[in-house]
Amino acid sequence: MRDFAQVLQTATQDFEFNREMRYYTGNLHVAIGDKAWLAAYDDGKFLSVEPSGTDPQGAAIWIKGTEEQWKDMTAEYPRPFFQSLQSSSAKHGVLLSNTHQLYAYLPALNRLMQIFRQLNREGA
Amino acid sequence: MAKFEPIKGGYVYLTVEDIEYRVYYEEAGQGIPLIVGHTAGSDGRQYRHLLNDEEVTSRYRVISFDLPFHGKSLPPHGDKWWTREYNMTKSRMMAFPNALSEALELDRPVYMGSSMGGHLAIDLASNFNDRYRATISVEGALRSAAEYVEVGMDGIRREFDNPNVSRTSTGAAMMLNISPYSPEENVREIQWEYQCGGPGVFAGDLYYYYYDHNVSPEEAAAIDTSKCMLYFLTGEYDPNTSPADTKEAANLVKGSKFWEMPKLGHFPVTENYDEFRKFLLPILEEIEGKSA
């Protein structure tokens, strides 16, 4: 499975992702199987991303899935109903934080998933 | 040379539950009347491709309307609507197309709706089979998927009617319903329409979609398709009413017809109209044949 830090580094160059992350201050935690990453933002500005334990550590926005679930979610054409984070959560058991911030920054997370798929497609 | 579309718009006053509403509608074509109903929290713009489809409008008078509080149908004057929570109910959902049909003096129109409009197609076939010659339920079922129903109205409002969360996120959330095969420009259009909705309206519409629409197996079995034919169309990628959910309804409604639409999602009319019409046109042809 891809290094999520690479996905996030690519996203920092993306107009739409940066726009949708505007004003976010806090952490974003992503767990893929037994690997995890913790990213920090301040007023929408990306500060850092580091390997982390799989516990979200109080991050307001977190996504947790098995490696298999992430493979399904980031396939070029995901099978039903892996087409989005939320349908993957409702129908396939992917875990998401239930916070205002997750809902508020859903447009950014959608874009992040698009970038993840794009990197897979390009084999980058 | 300027480019025009054949769609004409107008306003009609409809009285429902003792409240007068100024309702916006658009229409194109002539022939058998076909009322089309939009999804929760969106508006009639979803049907712009259908309204421009000459193969349909040469035989059907297609009428798309914005429910009050949606699109260009403002909240009603003369009613203090801001003093109470907006929630859409089954009785009101059924009353609007009925009132529109009466106001436009339509002769037993066809009704087609998607999502909550798809649920409504079943409710109309069950409760008003004397008023419609056929209904087409797009993404409809006896009830919406349990995983979403169990969230409850508090959970729905937390996500979709929350001062901490902008309307942009409502559009983003619609990704859960959309097929990965749909052209991105169409996906963005669906999201845009959702981002334009009134405050609390999408969440309030879900009261009907998740709770007030709840058809029992007995009620479904009692639908008389000889009076009002009921067609079902559901996209492969719809998690709210999956093809399996729709098939359950179709199996109960004797004489109804059901097609699963591969590679389409919850918004097939807008997601990919060219694919959707491959399923719609034979249905319209059958209705036309029976109407002759």
Coordinates of C-alpha atoms in Angstrom, one line a residue:
Chain A
M1 CA 0.0 0.0 0.0
R2 CA 1.1 3.5 -0.9
D3 CA 2.9 5.7 1.7
F4 CA 0.1 8.1 2.7
A5 CA 2.7 10.9 3.4
Q6 CA 3.4 10.9 -0.4
V7 CA -0.3 11.3 -1.1
L8 CA -0.5 14.3 1.3
Q9 CA 2.7 15.8 -0.1
T10 CA 1.2 15.6 -3.6
A11 CA -2.1 17.1 -2.3
T12 CA -0.3 20.2 -1.0
Q13 CA 0.4 21.0 -4.6
D14 CA -3.2 20.7 -5.6
F15 CA -5.4 23.8 -6.0
E16 CA -8.7 22.2 -5.0
F17 CA -7.3 20.4 -2.0
N18 CA -5.6 23.5 -0.6
R19 CA -8.7 25.6 -1.2
E20 CA -10.9 23.1 0.6
M21 CA -8.5 22.8 3.6
R22 CA -8.7 26.6 4.1
Y23 CA -8.7 27.7 7.8
Y24 CA -8.2 24.2 9.2
T25 CA -6.2 24.1 12.3
G26 CA -5.7 20.7 13.8
N27 CA -4.6 17.2 12.9
L28 CA -5.6 14.7 10.2
H29 CA -4.9 11.1 11.1
V30 CA -5.0 8.2 8.6
A31 CA -4.6 4.6 9.4
I32 CA -4.1 2.0 6.7
G33 CA -4.0 -1.4 8.3
D34 CA -1.2 -1.4 10.9
K35 CA 0.4 1.7 9.4
A36 CA -0.7 5.3 10.3
W37 CA 0.2 8.9 9.7
L38 CA -0.5 12.1 11.6
A39 CA -0.6 15.4 9.7
A40 CA -0.8 18.8 11.2
Y41 CA -2.4 22.0 9.8
D42 CA -2.5 25.6 11.0
D43 CA -5.1 27.9 9.5
G44 CA -5.2 25.8 6.4
K45 CA -1.4 25.6 6.1
F46 CA 0.2 22.2 5.9
L47 CA 2.8 21.9 8.6
S48 CA 4.0 18.3 8.8
V49 CA 3.2 14.6 8.3
E50 CA 4.8 11.9 10.3
P51 CA 4.4 8.1 10.9
S52 CA 2.1 7.5 13.9
G53 CA 0.5 4.8 15.9
T54 CA -2.9 3.7 14.7
D55 CA -4.7 5.5 17.5
P56 CA -6.1 8.9 16.2
Q57 CA -4.6 10.7 19.2
G58 CA -7.4 13.2 19.5
A59 CA -7.3 14.3 15.8
A60 CA -10.5 15.9 14.8
I61 CA -10.4 14.3 11.4
W62 CA -9.5 10.6 11.2
I63 CA -10.0 7.8 8.8
K64 CA -9.2 4.2 9.7
G65 CA -9.5 1.1 7.4
T66 CA -7.8 -2.2 6.7
E67 CA -5.3 -2.4 3.9
E68 CA -7.9 -4.3 1.9
Q69 CA -10.5 -1.6 2.4
W70 CA -8.1 1.0 1.3
K71 CA -7.3 -1.0 -1.8
D72 CA -11.0 -1.1 -2.6
M73 CA -11.5 2.6 -1.9
T74 CA -8.5 3.7 -4.0
A75 CA -9.2 1.5 -7.0
E76 CA -9.6 3.4 -10.3
Y77 CA -13.2 2.2 -10.4
P78 CA -14.1 1.1 -6.9
R79 CA -16.7 -1.6 -6.6
P80 CA -20.1 -0.7 -5.0
F81 CA -20.1 0.9 -2.4
F82 CA -16.4 1.9 -2.1
Q83 CA -16.9 5.0 -4.2
S84 CA -16.6 7.4 -1.3
L85 CA -15.4 7.5 2.3
Q86 CA -18.9 7.8 3.6
S87 CA -20.4 5.0 1.6
S88 CA -17.4 2.8 2.5
S89 CA -18.1 3.6 6.1
A90 CA -21.8 2.9 6.0
K91 CA -21.6 -0.2 3.8
H92 CA -18.2 -1.7 4.3
G93 CA -17.1 -0.7 7.9
V94 CA -14.4 1.9 7.2
L95 CA -14.2 4.1 10.3
L96 CA -14.5 7.9 10.3
S97 CA -14.4 10.5 13.0
N98 CA -17.9 11.8 13.8
T99 CA -17.0 15.4 14.2
H100 CA -18.0 18.8 12.7
Q101 CA -14.5 19.0 11.2
L102 CA -14.9 15.8 9.3
Y103 CA -18.1 17.0 7.7
A104 CA -16.8 20.5 7.2
Y105 CA -13.6 19.3 5.4
L106 CA -15.3 16.5 3.5
P107 CA -14.7 18.3 0.2
A108 CA -11.0 18.2 0.9
L109 CA -11.1 14.6 1.9
N110 CA -12.9 13.7 -1.3
R111 CA -10.2 15.5 -3.3
L112 CA -7.5 13.6 -1.3
M113 CA -9.1 10.3 -2.3
Q114 CA -9.1 11.4 -6.0
I115 CA -5.4 12.2 -5.7
F116 CA -4.8 8.9 -4.1
R117 CA -6.6 7.1 -7.0
Q118 CA -4.7 9.3 -9.5
L119 CA -1.3 8.3 -8.1
N120 CA -2.3 4.7 -8.2
R121 CA -3.4 5.1 -11.8
E122 CA -0.1 6.8 -12.8
G123 CA 1.8 4.1 -10.8
A124 CA 3.8 7.0 -9.3
Chain B
M1 CA -26.2 32.8 -33.9
A2 CA -27.4 32.5 -30.4
K3 CA -28.1 29.0 -29.0
F4 CA -31.4 28.4 -27.2
E5 CA -33.0 25.5 -25.5
P6 CA -36.7 24.6 -25.9
I7 CA -37.4 24.8 -22.2
K8 CA -40.0 27.3 -21.0
G9 CA -40.4 28.3 -17.3
G10 CA -43.2 29.8 -15.3
Y11 CA -44.9 30.1 -11.9
V12 CA -48.1 28.5 -10.7
Y13 CA -49.8 29.0 -7.4
L14 CA -50.6 25.7 -5.6
T15 CA -52.5 25.4 -2.3
V16 CA -51.4 22.5 -0.2
E17 CA -52.5 21.9 3.4
D18 CA -54.1 25.4 3.4
I19 CA -50.9 27.2 2.5
E20 CA -50.5 28.9 -0.9
Y21 CA -47.2 28.2 -2.6
R22 CA -45.7 30.0 -5.6
V23 CA -44.2 27.1 -7.5
Y24 CA -41.7 27.3 -10.3
Y25 CA -41.9 24.8 -13.1
E26 CA -40.3 24.2 -16.5
E27 CA -41.6 22.3 -19.4
A28 CA -40.8 21.2 -22.9
G29 CA -42.5 19.1 -25.5
Q30 CA -46.1 18.0 -26.2
G31 CA -48.0 14.9 -25.8
I32 CA -48.6 12.6 -22.8
P33 CA -47.9 14.7 -19.7
L34 CA -44.8 13.6 -17.7
I35 CA -44.3 15.2 -14.4
V36 CA -40.7 14.7 -13.1
G37 CA -39.7 15.2 -9.4
H38 CA -36.3 16.0 -8.1
T39 CA -34.2 14.5 -5.3
A40 CA -34.0 15.7 -1.7
G41 CA -32.4 19.1 -1.3
S42 CA -32.0 19.7 -5.0
D43 CA -34.3 21.1 -7.7
G44 CA -35.7 20.6 -11.1
R45 CA -32.5 21.6 -12.9
Q46 CA -31.6 17.9 -12.5
Y47 CA -33.9 17.2 -15.5
R48 CA -32.3 19.6 -18.0
H49 CA -31.0 16.8 -20.2
L50 CA -34.4 15.1 -20.3
L51 CA -36.1 18.4 -21.1
N52 CA -33.7 18.8 -24.1
D53 CA -34.2 15.2 -25.4
E54 CA -36.3 15.5 -28.6
E55 CA -36.9 11.8 -28.7
V56 CA -38.9 12.3 -25.5
T57 CA -40.3 15.8 -26.0
S58 CA -41.7 14.9 -29.4
R59 CA -44.1 12.5 -27.6
Y60 CA -44.3 13.8 -24.1
R61 CA -45.0 17.1 -22.4
V62 CA -42.2 17.0 -19.8
I63 CA -42.9 19.1 -16.7
S64 CA -40.2 19.6 -14.1
F65 CA -41.0 21.5 -10.9
D66 CA -39.2 22.8 -7.9
L67 CA -40.8 21.8 -4.6
P68 CA -41.4 24.8 -2.3
F69 CA -38.2 25.8 -0.5
H70 CA -36.2 24.4 -3.4
G71 CA -34.7 26.0 -6.5
K72 CA -36.8 28.9 -7.7
S73 CA -39.8 28.0 -5.5
L74 CA -39.4 30.3 -2.5
P75 CA -40.8 29.6 0.9
P76 CA -44.5 30.7 1.0
H77 CA -45.5 34.3 1.7
G78 CA -48.3 34.6 4.3
D79 CA -46.9 31.7 6.4
K80 CA -44.4 32.1 9.2
W81 CA -42.4 29.2 8.0
W82 CA -39.3 30.3 10.0
T83 CA -41.0 29.6 13.3
R84 CA -40.8 25.9 12.8
E85 CA -38.4 23.2 11.6
Y86 CA -38.7 22.3 7.9
N87 CA -39.6 18.6 7.5
M88 CA -41.1 17.1 4.3
T89 CA -43.9 14.6 4.9
K90 CA -45.4 11.9 2.8
S91 CA -48.8 13.7 2.6
R92 CA -47.2 16.9 1.4
M93 CA -44.9 15.1 -1.0
M94 CA -47.9 13.4 -2.6
A95 CA -50.0 16.6 -2.6
F96 CA -47.6 18.7 -4.7
P97 CA -47.6 16.7 -8.0
N98 CA -51.3 16.2 -7.5
A99 CA -51.9 19.9 -7.1
L100 CA -49.6 20.7 -10.1
S101 CA -51.5 18.2 -12.2
E102 CA -54.8 19.8 -11.3
A103 CA -53.6 23.3 -11.9
L104 CA -52.2 22.5 -15.3
E105 CA -55.3 20.4 -16.1
L106 CA -53.3 17.3 -17.0
D107 CA -55.0 14.1 -18.1
R108 CA -53.7 11.3 -15.9
P109 CA -50.0 12.2 -16.3
V110 CA -47.0 9.9 -15.9
Y111 CA -45.0 10.7 -12.8
M112 CA -41.3 10.0 -12.7
G113 CA -39.1 10.8 -9.7
S114 CA -35.6 10.0 -8.4
S115 CA -34.5 9.2 -4.9
M116 CA -37.2 10.7 -2.7
G117 CA -39.1 11.3 -5.9
G118 CA -38.5 7.6 -6.6
H119 CA -40.0 6.7 -3.3
L120 CA -42.9 9.0 -4.2
A121 CA -43.6 7.2 -7.4
I122 CA -44.4 4.1 -5.2
D123 CA -46.6 6.2 -2.8
L124 CA -48.5 7.7 -5.7
A125 CA -49.1 4.4 -7.4
S126 CA -50.4 3.1 -4.1
N127 CA -52.5 6.0 -3.1
F128 CA -53.5 7.8 -6.3
N129 CA -53.7 5.2 -9.0
D130 CA -56.8 7.0 -10.5
R131 CA -54.7 10.1 -11.1
Y132 CA -51.7 8.7 -12.9
R133 CA -51.5 6.3 -15.8
A134 CA -48.0 5.1 -14.7
T135 CA -45.3 6.0 -12.3
I136 CA -41.5 5.5 -12.7
S137 CA -39.6 5.0 -9.5
V138 CA -35.9 5.9 -10.1
E139 CA -33.9 4.8 -7.1
G140 CA -37.0 3.9 -5.1
A141 CA -37.7 1.1 -2.6
L142 CA -40.1 0.2 0.2
R143 CA -37.8 2.1 2.5
S144 CA -34.3 3.5 2.5
A145 CA -31.3 1.5 3.6
A146 CA -31.2 0.6 7.3
E147 CA -27.6 1.9 7.7
Y148 CA -28.8 5.4 7.0
V149 CA -32.2 5.2 8.6
E150 CA -30.6 4.2 11.9
V151 CA -28.6 7.5 12.0
G152 CA -31.8 9.3 13.1
M153 CA -32.9 12.8 12.4
D154 CA -30.5 14.2 15.0
G155 CA -27.6 12.5 13.2
I156 CA -28.9 13.7 9.8
R157 CA -29.1 17.3 11.1
R158 CA -25.7 17.1 12.7
E159 CA -24.2 16.5 9.3
F160 CA -26.5 18.4 6.9
D161 CA -28.0 21.2 9.0
N162 CA -25.1 22.2 11.2
P163 CA -23.8 25.8 11.5
N164 CA -20.3 24.4 11.7
V165 CA -20.6 22.8 8.3
S166 CA -21.2 24.7 5.1
R167 CA -23.4 23.7 2.2
T168 CA -20.3 22.8 0.2
S169 CA -20.1 19.7 2.4
T170 CA -23.6 18.7 1.5
G171 CA -22.5 18.6 -2.2
A172 CA -19.4 16.7 -1.2
A173 CA -21.4 14.1 0.7
M174 CA -23.3 13.3 -2.5
M175 CA -20.2 11.5 -3.6
L176 CA -21.4 8.5 -1.6
N177 CA -24.3 8.1 -4.0
I178 CA -22.5 8.6 -7.3
S179 CA -21.0 6.0 -9.6
P180 CA -17.2 6.3 -10.2
Y181 CA -18.0 5.8 -13.9
S182 CA -20.0 9.1 -14.1
P183 CA -18.3 11.9 -16.0
E184 CA -16.8 14.3 -13.6
E185 CA -18.4 17.4 -15.0
N186 CA -21.8 15.8 -14.3
V187 CA -20.7 14.9 -10.8
R188 CA -19.7 18.5 -10.2
E189 CA -23.0 19.7 -11.4
I190 CA -24.9 17.4 -9.0
Q191 CA -22.7 18.7 -6.2
W192 CA -23.3 22.3 -7.3
E193 CA -27.1 21.9 -7.2
Y194 CA -26.8 20.5 -3.6
Q195 CA -24.6 23.3 -2.6
C196 CA -27.3 25.8 -3.7
G197 CA -30.0 24.5 -1.4
G198 CA -31.8 26.4 1.4
P199 CA -30.7 26.0 5.0
G200 CA -32.0 22.8 6.6
V201 CA -34.0 21.8 3.6
F202 CA -32.0 18.8 2.5
A203 CA -32.1 17.4 6.1
G204 CA -35.8 18.1 6.3
D205 CA -36.5 16.4 3.0
L206 CA -34.8 13.3 4.5
Y207 CA -37.6 13.0 7.0
Y208 CA -39.7 11.8 4.2
Y209 CA -36.9 9.9 2.5
Y210 CA -35.8 7.9 5.6
Y211 CA -38.9 7.9 7.8
D212 CA -42.3 9.0 6.4
H213 CA -41.9 6.8 3.3
N214 CA -42.2 3.3 4.6
V215 CA -44.2 0.9 2.5
S216 CA -45.3 -2.3 4.1
P217 CA -45.1 -5.6 2.1
E218 CA -48.9 -5.7 2.3
E219 CA -49.3 -2.2 0.9
A220 CA -46.8 -3.0 -1.9
A221 CA -48.7 -6.2 -2.8
A222 CA -52.0 -4.2 -3.0
I223 CA -50.7 -1.8 -5.7
D224 CA -52.8 -2.3 -8.8
T225 CA -50.5 -2.0 -11.8
S226 CA -53.5 -2.5 -14.2
K227 CA -54.7 1.0 -13.1
C228 CA -51.3 2.6 -12.7
M229 CA -48.3 0.8 -14.0
L230 CA -45.2 1.0 -11.8
Y231 CA -41.7 0.8 -13.3
F232 CA -38.5 0.6 -11.2
L233 CA -35.0 1.7 -12.3
T234 CA -32.1 1.6 -9.9
G235 CA -28.4 2.2 -10.3
E236 CA -25.8 -0.3 -9.3
Y237 CA -23.9 2.2 -7.2
D238 CA -26.8 3.5 -5.1
P239 CA -26.1 2.6 -1.4
N240 CA -29.3 4.3 -0.1
T241 CA -31.6 2.1 -2.2
S242 CA -29.5 -0.6 -3.7
P243 CA -30.7 -2.7 -6.7
A244 CA -31.5 -5.5 -4.1
D245 CA -33.7 -3.1 -2.2
T246 CA -35.6 -2.1 -5.3
K247 CA -35.9 -5.7 -6.4
E248 CA -37.6 -6.5 -3.1
A249 CA -40.2 -3.9 -3.8
A250 CA -40.6 -5.0 -7.4
N251 CA -41.1 -8.6 -6.4
L252 CA -44.0 -7.6 -4.2
V253 CA -45.8 -5.3 -6.7
K254 CA -47.5 -7.7 -9.1
G255 CA -47.0 -6.7 -12.8
S256 CA -44.3 -4.1 -12.1
K257 CA -41.1 -4.0 -14.0
F258 CA -37.6 -3.5 -12.7
W259 CA -34.2 -2.9 -14.3
E260 CA -30.9 -2.5 -12.6
M261 CA -28.7 0.1 -14.3
P262 CA -25.1 -0.9 -14.4
K263 CA -22.4 1.7 -13.7
L264 CA -25.0 4.3 -12.6
G265 CA -25.6 5.7 -9.1
H266 CA -28.3 7.4 -7.2
F267 CA -28.6 10.4 -9.6
P268 CA -28.8 8.6 -13.0
V269 CA -30.8 11.4 -14.7
T270 CA -27.9 13.8 -14.2
E271 CA -25.0 11.5 -13.6
N272 CA -25.1 10.1 -17.1
Y273 CA -28.3 10.9 -19.0
D274 CA -27.1 9.2 -22.1
E275 CA -26.9 5.9 -20.3
F276 CA -30.1 6.5 -18.3
R277 CA -32.2 7.2 -21.4
K278 CA -31.4 3.7 -22.7
F279 CA -33.6 2.4 -19.9
L280 CA -36.1 5.2 -19.9
L281 CA -37.0 5.3 -23.6
P282 CA -38.4 1.7 -23.8
I283 CA -40.6 2.5 -20.8
L284 CA -41.9 5.7 -22.3
E285 CA -42.6 3.7 -25.5
E286 CA -44.6 1.1 -23.6
I287 CA -46.6 3.8 -21.8
E288 CA -47.3 5.5 -25.1
G289 CA -48.4 2.2 -26.6
K290 CA -50.8 1.5 -23.8
S291 CA -52.1 5.1 -24.0
A292 CA -53.0 4.9 -27.7

